[in-house]
Short mmCIF file of C-alpha atoms in Angstrom, two decimals:
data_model
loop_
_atom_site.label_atom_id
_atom_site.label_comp_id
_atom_site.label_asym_id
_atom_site.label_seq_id
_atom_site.Cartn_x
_atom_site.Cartn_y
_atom_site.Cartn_z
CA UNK A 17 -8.79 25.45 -18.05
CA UNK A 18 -10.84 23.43 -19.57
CA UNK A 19 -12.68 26.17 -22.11
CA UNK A 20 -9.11 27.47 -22.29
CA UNK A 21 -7.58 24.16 -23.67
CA UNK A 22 -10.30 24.27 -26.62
CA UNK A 23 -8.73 27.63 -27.71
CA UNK A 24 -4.86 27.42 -27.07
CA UNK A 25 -2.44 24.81 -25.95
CA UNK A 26 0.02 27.61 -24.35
CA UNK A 27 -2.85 29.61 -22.80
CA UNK A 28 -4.03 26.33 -21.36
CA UNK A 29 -0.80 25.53 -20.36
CA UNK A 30 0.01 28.65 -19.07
CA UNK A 31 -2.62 29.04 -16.68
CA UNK A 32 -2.44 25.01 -15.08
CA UNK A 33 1.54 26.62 -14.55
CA UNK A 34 0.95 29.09 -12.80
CA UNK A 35 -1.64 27.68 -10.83
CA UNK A 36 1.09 24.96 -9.36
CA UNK A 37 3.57 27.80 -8.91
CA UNK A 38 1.56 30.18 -7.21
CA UNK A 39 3.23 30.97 -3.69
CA UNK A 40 0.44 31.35 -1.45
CA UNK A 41 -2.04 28.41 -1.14
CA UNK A 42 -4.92 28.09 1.77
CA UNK A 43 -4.15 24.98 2.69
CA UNK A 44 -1.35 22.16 2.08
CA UNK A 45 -0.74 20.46 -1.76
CA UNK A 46 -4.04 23.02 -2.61
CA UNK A 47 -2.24 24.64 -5.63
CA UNK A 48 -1.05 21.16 -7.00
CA UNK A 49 -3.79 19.28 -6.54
CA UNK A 50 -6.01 21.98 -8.21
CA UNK A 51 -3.36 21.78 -11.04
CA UNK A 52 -3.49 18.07 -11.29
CA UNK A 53 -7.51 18.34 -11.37
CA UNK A 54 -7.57 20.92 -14.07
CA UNK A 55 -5.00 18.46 -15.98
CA UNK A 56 -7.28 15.55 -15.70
CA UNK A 57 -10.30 17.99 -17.08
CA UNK A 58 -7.99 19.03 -19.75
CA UNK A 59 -6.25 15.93 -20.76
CA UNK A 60 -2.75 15.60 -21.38
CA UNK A 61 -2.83 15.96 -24.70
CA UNK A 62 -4.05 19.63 -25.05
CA UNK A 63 -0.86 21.14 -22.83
CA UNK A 64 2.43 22.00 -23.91
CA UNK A 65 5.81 20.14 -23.33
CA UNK A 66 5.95 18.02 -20.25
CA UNK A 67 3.44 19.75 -17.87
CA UNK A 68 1.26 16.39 -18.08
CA UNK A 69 4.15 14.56 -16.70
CA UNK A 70 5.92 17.36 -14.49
CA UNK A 71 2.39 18.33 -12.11
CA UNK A 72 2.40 14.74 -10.92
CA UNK A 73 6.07 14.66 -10.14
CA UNK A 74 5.60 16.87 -8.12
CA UNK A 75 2.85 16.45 -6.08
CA UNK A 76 4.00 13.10 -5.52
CA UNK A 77 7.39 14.51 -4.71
CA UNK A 78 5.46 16.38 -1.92
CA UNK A 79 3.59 13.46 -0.99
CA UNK A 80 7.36 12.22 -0.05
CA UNK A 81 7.95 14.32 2.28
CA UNK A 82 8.26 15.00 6.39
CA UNK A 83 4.99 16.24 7.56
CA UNK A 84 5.11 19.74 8.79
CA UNK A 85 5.99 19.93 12.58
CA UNK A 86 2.42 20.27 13.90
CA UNK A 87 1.61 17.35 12.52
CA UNK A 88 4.33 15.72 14.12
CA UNK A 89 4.30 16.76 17.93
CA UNK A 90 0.56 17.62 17.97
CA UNK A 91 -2.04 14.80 18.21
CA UNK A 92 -5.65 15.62 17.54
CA UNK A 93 -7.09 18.18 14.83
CA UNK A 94 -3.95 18.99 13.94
CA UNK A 95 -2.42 15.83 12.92
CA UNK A 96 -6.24 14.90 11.59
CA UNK A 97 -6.06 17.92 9.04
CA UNK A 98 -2.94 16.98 8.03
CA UNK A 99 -4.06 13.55 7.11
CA UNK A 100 -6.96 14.69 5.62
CA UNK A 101 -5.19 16.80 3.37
CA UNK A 102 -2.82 14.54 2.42
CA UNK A 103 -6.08 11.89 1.07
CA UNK A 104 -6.89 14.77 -0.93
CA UNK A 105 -3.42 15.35 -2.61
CA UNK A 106 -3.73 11.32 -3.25
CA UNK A 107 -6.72 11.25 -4.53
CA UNK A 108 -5.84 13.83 -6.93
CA UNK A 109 -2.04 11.57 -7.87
CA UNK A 110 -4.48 8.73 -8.62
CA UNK A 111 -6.96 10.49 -10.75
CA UNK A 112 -4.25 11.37 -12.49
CA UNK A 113 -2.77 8.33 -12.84
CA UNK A 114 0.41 8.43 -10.94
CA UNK A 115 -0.22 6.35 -8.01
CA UNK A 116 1.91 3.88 -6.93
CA UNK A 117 0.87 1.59 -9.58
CA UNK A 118 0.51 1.46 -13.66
CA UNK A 119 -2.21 0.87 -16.51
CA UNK A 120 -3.37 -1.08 -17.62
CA UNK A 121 -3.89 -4.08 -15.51
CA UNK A 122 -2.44 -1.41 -12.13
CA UNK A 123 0.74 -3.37 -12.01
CA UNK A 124 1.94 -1.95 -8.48
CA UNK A 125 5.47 0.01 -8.45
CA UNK A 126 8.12 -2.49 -6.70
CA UNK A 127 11.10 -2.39 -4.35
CA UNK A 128 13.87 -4.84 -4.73
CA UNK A 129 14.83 -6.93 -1.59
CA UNK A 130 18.27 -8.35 -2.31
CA UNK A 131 19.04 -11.88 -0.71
CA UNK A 132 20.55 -12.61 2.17
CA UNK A 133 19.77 -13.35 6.31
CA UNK A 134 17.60 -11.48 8.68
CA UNK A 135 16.22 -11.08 12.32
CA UNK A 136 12.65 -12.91 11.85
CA UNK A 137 10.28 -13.17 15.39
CA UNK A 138 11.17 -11.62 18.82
CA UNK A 139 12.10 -12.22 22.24
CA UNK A 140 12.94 -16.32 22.42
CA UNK A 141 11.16 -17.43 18.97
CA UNK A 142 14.14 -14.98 17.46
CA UNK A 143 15.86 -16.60 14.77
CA UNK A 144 17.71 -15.79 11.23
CA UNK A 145 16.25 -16.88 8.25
CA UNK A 146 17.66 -16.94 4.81
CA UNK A 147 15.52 -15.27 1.56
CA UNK A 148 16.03 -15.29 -1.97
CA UNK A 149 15.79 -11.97 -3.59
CA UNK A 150 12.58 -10.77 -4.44
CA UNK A 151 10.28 -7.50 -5.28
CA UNK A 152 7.33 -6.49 -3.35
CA UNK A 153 5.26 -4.05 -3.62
CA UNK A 154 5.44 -0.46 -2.32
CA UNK A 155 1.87 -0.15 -1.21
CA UNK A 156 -0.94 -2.23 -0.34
CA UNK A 157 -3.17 -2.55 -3.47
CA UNK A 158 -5.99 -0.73 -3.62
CA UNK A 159 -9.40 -0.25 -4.67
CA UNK A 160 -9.01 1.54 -7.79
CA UNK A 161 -6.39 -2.08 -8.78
CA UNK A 162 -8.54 -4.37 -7.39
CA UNK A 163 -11.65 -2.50 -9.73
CA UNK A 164 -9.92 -3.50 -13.03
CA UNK A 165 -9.62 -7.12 -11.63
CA UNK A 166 -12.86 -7.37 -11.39
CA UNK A 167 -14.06 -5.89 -14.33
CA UNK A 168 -11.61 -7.62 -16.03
CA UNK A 169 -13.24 -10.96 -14.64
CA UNK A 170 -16.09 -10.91 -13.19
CA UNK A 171 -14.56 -11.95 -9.46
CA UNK A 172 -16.99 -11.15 -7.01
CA UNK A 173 -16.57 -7.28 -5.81
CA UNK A 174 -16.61 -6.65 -1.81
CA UNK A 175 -19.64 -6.13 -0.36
CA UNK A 176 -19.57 -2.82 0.41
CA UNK A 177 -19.13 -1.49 -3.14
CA UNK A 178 -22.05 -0.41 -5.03
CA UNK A 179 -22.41 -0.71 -8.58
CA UNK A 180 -19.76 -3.13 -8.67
CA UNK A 181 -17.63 0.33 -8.04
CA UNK A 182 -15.64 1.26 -4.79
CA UNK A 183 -17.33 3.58 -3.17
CA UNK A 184 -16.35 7.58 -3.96
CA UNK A 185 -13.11 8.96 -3.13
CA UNK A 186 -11.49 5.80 -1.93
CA UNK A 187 -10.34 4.86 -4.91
CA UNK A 188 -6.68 5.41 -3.30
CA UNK A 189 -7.27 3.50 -0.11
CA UNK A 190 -6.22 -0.11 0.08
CA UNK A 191 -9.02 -2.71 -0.79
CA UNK A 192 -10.69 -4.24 1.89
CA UNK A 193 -13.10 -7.17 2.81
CA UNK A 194 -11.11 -9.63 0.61
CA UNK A 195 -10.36 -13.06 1.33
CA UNK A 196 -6.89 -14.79 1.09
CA UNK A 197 -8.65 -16.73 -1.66
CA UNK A 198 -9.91 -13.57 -3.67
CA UNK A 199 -6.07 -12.23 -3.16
CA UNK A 200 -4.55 -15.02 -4.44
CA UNK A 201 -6.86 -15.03 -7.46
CA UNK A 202 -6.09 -11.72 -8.05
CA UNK A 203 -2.55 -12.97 -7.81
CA UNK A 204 -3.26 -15.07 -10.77
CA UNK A 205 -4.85 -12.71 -12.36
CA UNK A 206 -2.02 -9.98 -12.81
CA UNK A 207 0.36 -12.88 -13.40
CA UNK A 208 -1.32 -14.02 -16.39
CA UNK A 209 -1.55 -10.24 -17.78
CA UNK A 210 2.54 -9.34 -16.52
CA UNK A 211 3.90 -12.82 -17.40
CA UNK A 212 5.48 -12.34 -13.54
CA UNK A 213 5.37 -15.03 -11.23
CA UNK A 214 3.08 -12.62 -8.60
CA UNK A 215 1.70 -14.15 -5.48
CA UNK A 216 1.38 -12.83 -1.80
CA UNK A 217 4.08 -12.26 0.39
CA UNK A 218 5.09 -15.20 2.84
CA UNK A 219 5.64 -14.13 6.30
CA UNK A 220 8.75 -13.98 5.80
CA UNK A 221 9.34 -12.25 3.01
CA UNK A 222 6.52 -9.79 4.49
CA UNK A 223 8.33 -8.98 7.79
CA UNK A 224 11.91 -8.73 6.03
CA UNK A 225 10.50 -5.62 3.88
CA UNK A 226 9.35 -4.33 7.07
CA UNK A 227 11.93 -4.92 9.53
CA UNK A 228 14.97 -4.79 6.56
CA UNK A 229 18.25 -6.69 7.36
CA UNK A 230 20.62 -4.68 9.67
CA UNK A 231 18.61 -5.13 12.94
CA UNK A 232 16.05 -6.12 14.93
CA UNK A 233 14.00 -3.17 14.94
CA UNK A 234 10.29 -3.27 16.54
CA UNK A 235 8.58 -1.10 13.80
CA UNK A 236 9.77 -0.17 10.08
CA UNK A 237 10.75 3.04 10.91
CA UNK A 238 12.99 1.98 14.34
CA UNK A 239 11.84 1.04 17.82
CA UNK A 240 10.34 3.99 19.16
CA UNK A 241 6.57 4.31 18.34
CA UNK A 242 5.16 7.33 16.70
CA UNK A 243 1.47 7.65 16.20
CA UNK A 244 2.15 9.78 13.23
CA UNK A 245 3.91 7.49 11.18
CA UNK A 246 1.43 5.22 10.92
CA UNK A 247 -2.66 5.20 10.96
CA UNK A 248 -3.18 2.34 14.14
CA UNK A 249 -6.04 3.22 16.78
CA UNK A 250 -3.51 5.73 18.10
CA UNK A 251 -4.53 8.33 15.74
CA UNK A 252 -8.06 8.09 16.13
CA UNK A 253 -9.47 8.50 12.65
CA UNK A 254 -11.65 4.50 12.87
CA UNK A 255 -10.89 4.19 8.71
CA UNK A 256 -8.37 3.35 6.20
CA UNK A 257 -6.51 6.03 4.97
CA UNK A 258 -4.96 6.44 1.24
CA UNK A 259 -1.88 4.19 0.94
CA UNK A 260 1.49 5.82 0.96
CA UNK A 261 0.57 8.44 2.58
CA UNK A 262 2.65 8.57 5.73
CA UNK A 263 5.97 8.90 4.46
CA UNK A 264 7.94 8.54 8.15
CA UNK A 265 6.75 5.05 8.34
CA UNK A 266 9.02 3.78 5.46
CA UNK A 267 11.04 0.83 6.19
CA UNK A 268 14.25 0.11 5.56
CA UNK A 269 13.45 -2.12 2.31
CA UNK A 270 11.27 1.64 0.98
CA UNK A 271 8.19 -0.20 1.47
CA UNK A 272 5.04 2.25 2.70
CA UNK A 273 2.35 1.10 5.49
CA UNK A 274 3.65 -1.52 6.40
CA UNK A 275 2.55 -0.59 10.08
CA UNK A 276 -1.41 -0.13 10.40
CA UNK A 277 -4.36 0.71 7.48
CA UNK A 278 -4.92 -2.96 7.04
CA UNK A 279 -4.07 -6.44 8.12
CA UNK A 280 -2.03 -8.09 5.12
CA UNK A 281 -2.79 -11.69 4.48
CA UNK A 282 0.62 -13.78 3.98
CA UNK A 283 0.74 -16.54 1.65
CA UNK A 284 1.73 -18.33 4.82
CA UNK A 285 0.02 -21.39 6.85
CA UNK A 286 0.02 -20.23 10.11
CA UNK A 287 2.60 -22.57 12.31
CA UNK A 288 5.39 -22.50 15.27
CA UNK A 289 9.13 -20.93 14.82
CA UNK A 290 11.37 -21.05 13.39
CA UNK A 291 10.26 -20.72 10.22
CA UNK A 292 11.05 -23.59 8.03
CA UNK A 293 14.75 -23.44 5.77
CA UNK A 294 14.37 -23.71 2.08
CA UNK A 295 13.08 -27.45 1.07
CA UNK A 296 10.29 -29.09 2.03
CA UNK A 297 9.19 -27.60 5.66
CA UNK A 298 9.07 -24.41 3.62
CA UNK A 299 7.25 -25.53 0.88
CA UNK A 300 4.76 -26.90 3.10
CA UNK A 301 4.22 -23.90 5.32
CA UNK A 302 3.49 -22.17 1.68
CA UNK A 303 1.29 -24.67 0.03
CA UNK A 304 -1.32 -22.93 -1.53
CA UNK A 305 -3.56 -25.68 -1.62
CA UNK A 306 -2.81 -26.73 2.33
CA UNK A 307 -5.83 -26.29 4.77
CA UNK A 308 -5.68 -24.22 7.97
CA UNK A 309 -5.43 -20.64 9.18
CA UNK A 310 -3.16 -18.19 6.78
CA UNK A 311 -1.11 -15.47 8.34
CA UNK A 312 -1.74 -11.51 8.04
CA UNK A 313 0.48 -9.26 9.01
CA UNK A 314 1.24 -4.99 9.80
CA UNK A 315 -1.77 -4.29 12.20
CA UNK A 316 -4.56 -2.03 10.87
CA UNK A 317 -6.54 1.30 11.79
CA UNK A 318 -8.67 -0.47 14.71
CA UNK A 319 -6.25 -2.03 16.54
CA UNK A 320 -2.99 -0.33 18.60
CA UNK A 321 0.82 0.17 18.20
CA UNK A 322 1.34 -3.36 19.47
CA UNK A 323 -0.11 -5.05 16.62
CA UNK A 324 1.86 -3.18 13.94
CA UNK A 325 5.53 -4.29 15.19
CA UNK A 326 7.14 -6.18 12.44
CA UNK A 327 7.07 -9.36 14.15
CA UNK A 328 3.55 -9.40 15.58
CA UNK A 329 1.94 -12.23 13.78
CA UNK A 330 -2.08 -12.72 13.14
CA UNK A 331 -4.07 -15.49 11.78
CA UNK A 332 -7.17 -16.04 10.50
CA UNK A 333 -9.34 -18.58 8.48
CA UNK A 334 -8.82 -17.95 4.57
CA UNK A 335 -12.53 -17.38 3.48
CA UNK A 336 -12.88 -14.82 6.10
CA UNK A 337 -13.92 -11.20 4.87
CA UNK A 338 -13.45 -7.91 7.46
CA UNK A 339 -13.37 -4.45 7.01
CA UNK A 340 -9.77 -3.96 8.01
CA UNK A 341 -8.27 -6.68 6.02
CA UNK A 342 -5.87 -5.99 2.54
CA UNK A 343 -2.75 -7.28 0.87
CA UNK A 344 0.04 -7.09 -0.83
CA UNK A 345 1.88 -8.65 -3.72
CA UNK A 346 5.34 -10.00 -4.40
CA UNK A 347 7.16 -11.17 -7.79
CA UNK A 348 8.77 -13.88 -5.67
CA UNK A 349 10.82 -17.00 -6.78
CA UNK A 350 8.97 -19.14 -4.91
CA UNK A 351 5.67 -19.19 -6.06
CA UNK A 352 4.21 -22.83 -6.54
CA UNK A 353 1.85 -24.20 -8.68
CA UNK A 354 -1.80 -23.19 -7.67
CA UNK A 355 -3.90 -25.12 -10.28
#
């Protein structure tokens, strides 16, 4: 493709085509992602029409859908392979920069929450609780956003990058070993470039794009657990996996992972139910400058299917870095001064 592209845009093009269309493949997403690596070799300026646009449609259109049935009843190698193939297929959506975020400062792609009353907490600490609407986002954020933070800054990079780089091929997983305090200057960060008031979730608004508004369900996707739908301890694999790459686990809201990968820290002082109505109780449980223990949220890789219910609650101390914690962002109306 690439000595191709130097020659003829519709020889080029051509040949990335049929490489996508090609019926027989060897293994899952192989044709596309080949297609979407020969693109990013090429660059989308030496192909024809919209093939730059339309090969990363539709691998992330794939991405979207039901894993294949072995996947689904068989535990093991089978529903490993599947995974693994899946990272690839991600990997090759971010490279080509269609992830679930956007350049240049990897603004992440949001889902509307509309306001209104939900079912917040479980058993006797159930109680409804009243949000304004807000957008969070899809995904975790991951390394490859978290990268132009820091290069954009200078903010400290987790210790397990090298080079001030994520390490190789997990550019698409979430970003881990952050503090609540890097998060929320990241928060800051992305605000000041998007003129959006961005912050972290509060607990709330966390567990009400998990759990959604109709019921009281125990996990996004219902009350049943599936250990495909999600990557907790259940499935074995002891890492992070790309984000947004089990699409079964969606909640109601259309928000991905929110059950296992990585505990999400919560703008949220950690503190007894109910959770405070709108005035001062809840401006105090979401003082950014408050001490104590914040809350995280969603479970991660390392622990079970108990921890990733949407009402399970965690806490931790703020400056605290681990290998299975992450966040998430929200444009949210109530973000308070942080300076």
């Amino acid at each position: 493709a690439g000595h191709l592209s130097t020659q003829s845009k519709e020889k080029t093009s051509g040949l990335i085509r049929a490489i996508a269309d090609h019926a027989k493949e060897p293994e899952p997403y192989h044709n596309l992602v080949l297609a979407a690596e020969c693109l990013r070799d090429v660059g989308g300026s030496r192909v024809q029409g919209n093939l730059a646009q339309d090969i990363p449609r539709r691998l992330r259109q794939h991405l979207e859908t039901s894993p294949p049935f072995w996947a689904r009843w068989f535990k093991g190698l089978g529903a490993k392979s599947w995974i693994e193939q899946r990272a690839k297929a991600m990997d090759a959506l971010v490279q080509a920069g269609s992830g679930f975020w956007t350049l240049p400062y990897g603004e992440p792609e949001w889902v509307e929450v509309p306001a209104g009353e939900f079912w917040m907490g479980e058993g006797g600490e159930l109680h409804q609780v009243r949000l304004n609407a807000y957008r969070i986002a899809r995904v975790p954020i991951t390394n490859a956003q978290y990268h132009l933070f820091t290069q954009a800054t200078g903010h400290a990079v987790p210790e397990h990058w090298r080079e001030n780089r994520p390490p190789k091929r997990l550019e698409s997983h979430p970003v881990v070993k952050v503090s609540w305090h890097d998060a929320m200057a990241y928060c800051r960060w992305l605000s000041e470039k998007t003129g959006k008031p961005i912050t972290l979730p509060s607990e709330a608004e966390w567990e009400k794009a998990a759990r959604g508004d109709q019921d009281r369900r125990e996990y996004p996707w219902g009350d049943a657990f599936e250990a495909t739908r999600c990557n907790s301890s259940e499935l074995g694999l002891g890492d992070t996996t790309p984000v947004g790459i089990f699409p079964e686990g969606v909640s109601p809201s259309g928000c991905l992972d929110m059950a296992g990968n990585v505990w999400e820290w919560t703008r949220s002082l950690y503190g007894d139910y109910p959770y405070p109505p709108e005035g001062a109780g809840r401006q105090a449980r979401e003082d950014p400058a408050a001490n104590g223990r914040r809350v995280l949220r969603g479970g991660a890789f390392i622990v079970s299917a108990g921890f990733a219910r949407c009402a399970d609650r965690f806490r931790d101390f703020p400056d605290l870095r681990f290998l299975n914690f992450g966040f998430r962002v929200v444009v949210s109306p109530l973000v308070f001064s942080e300076r």
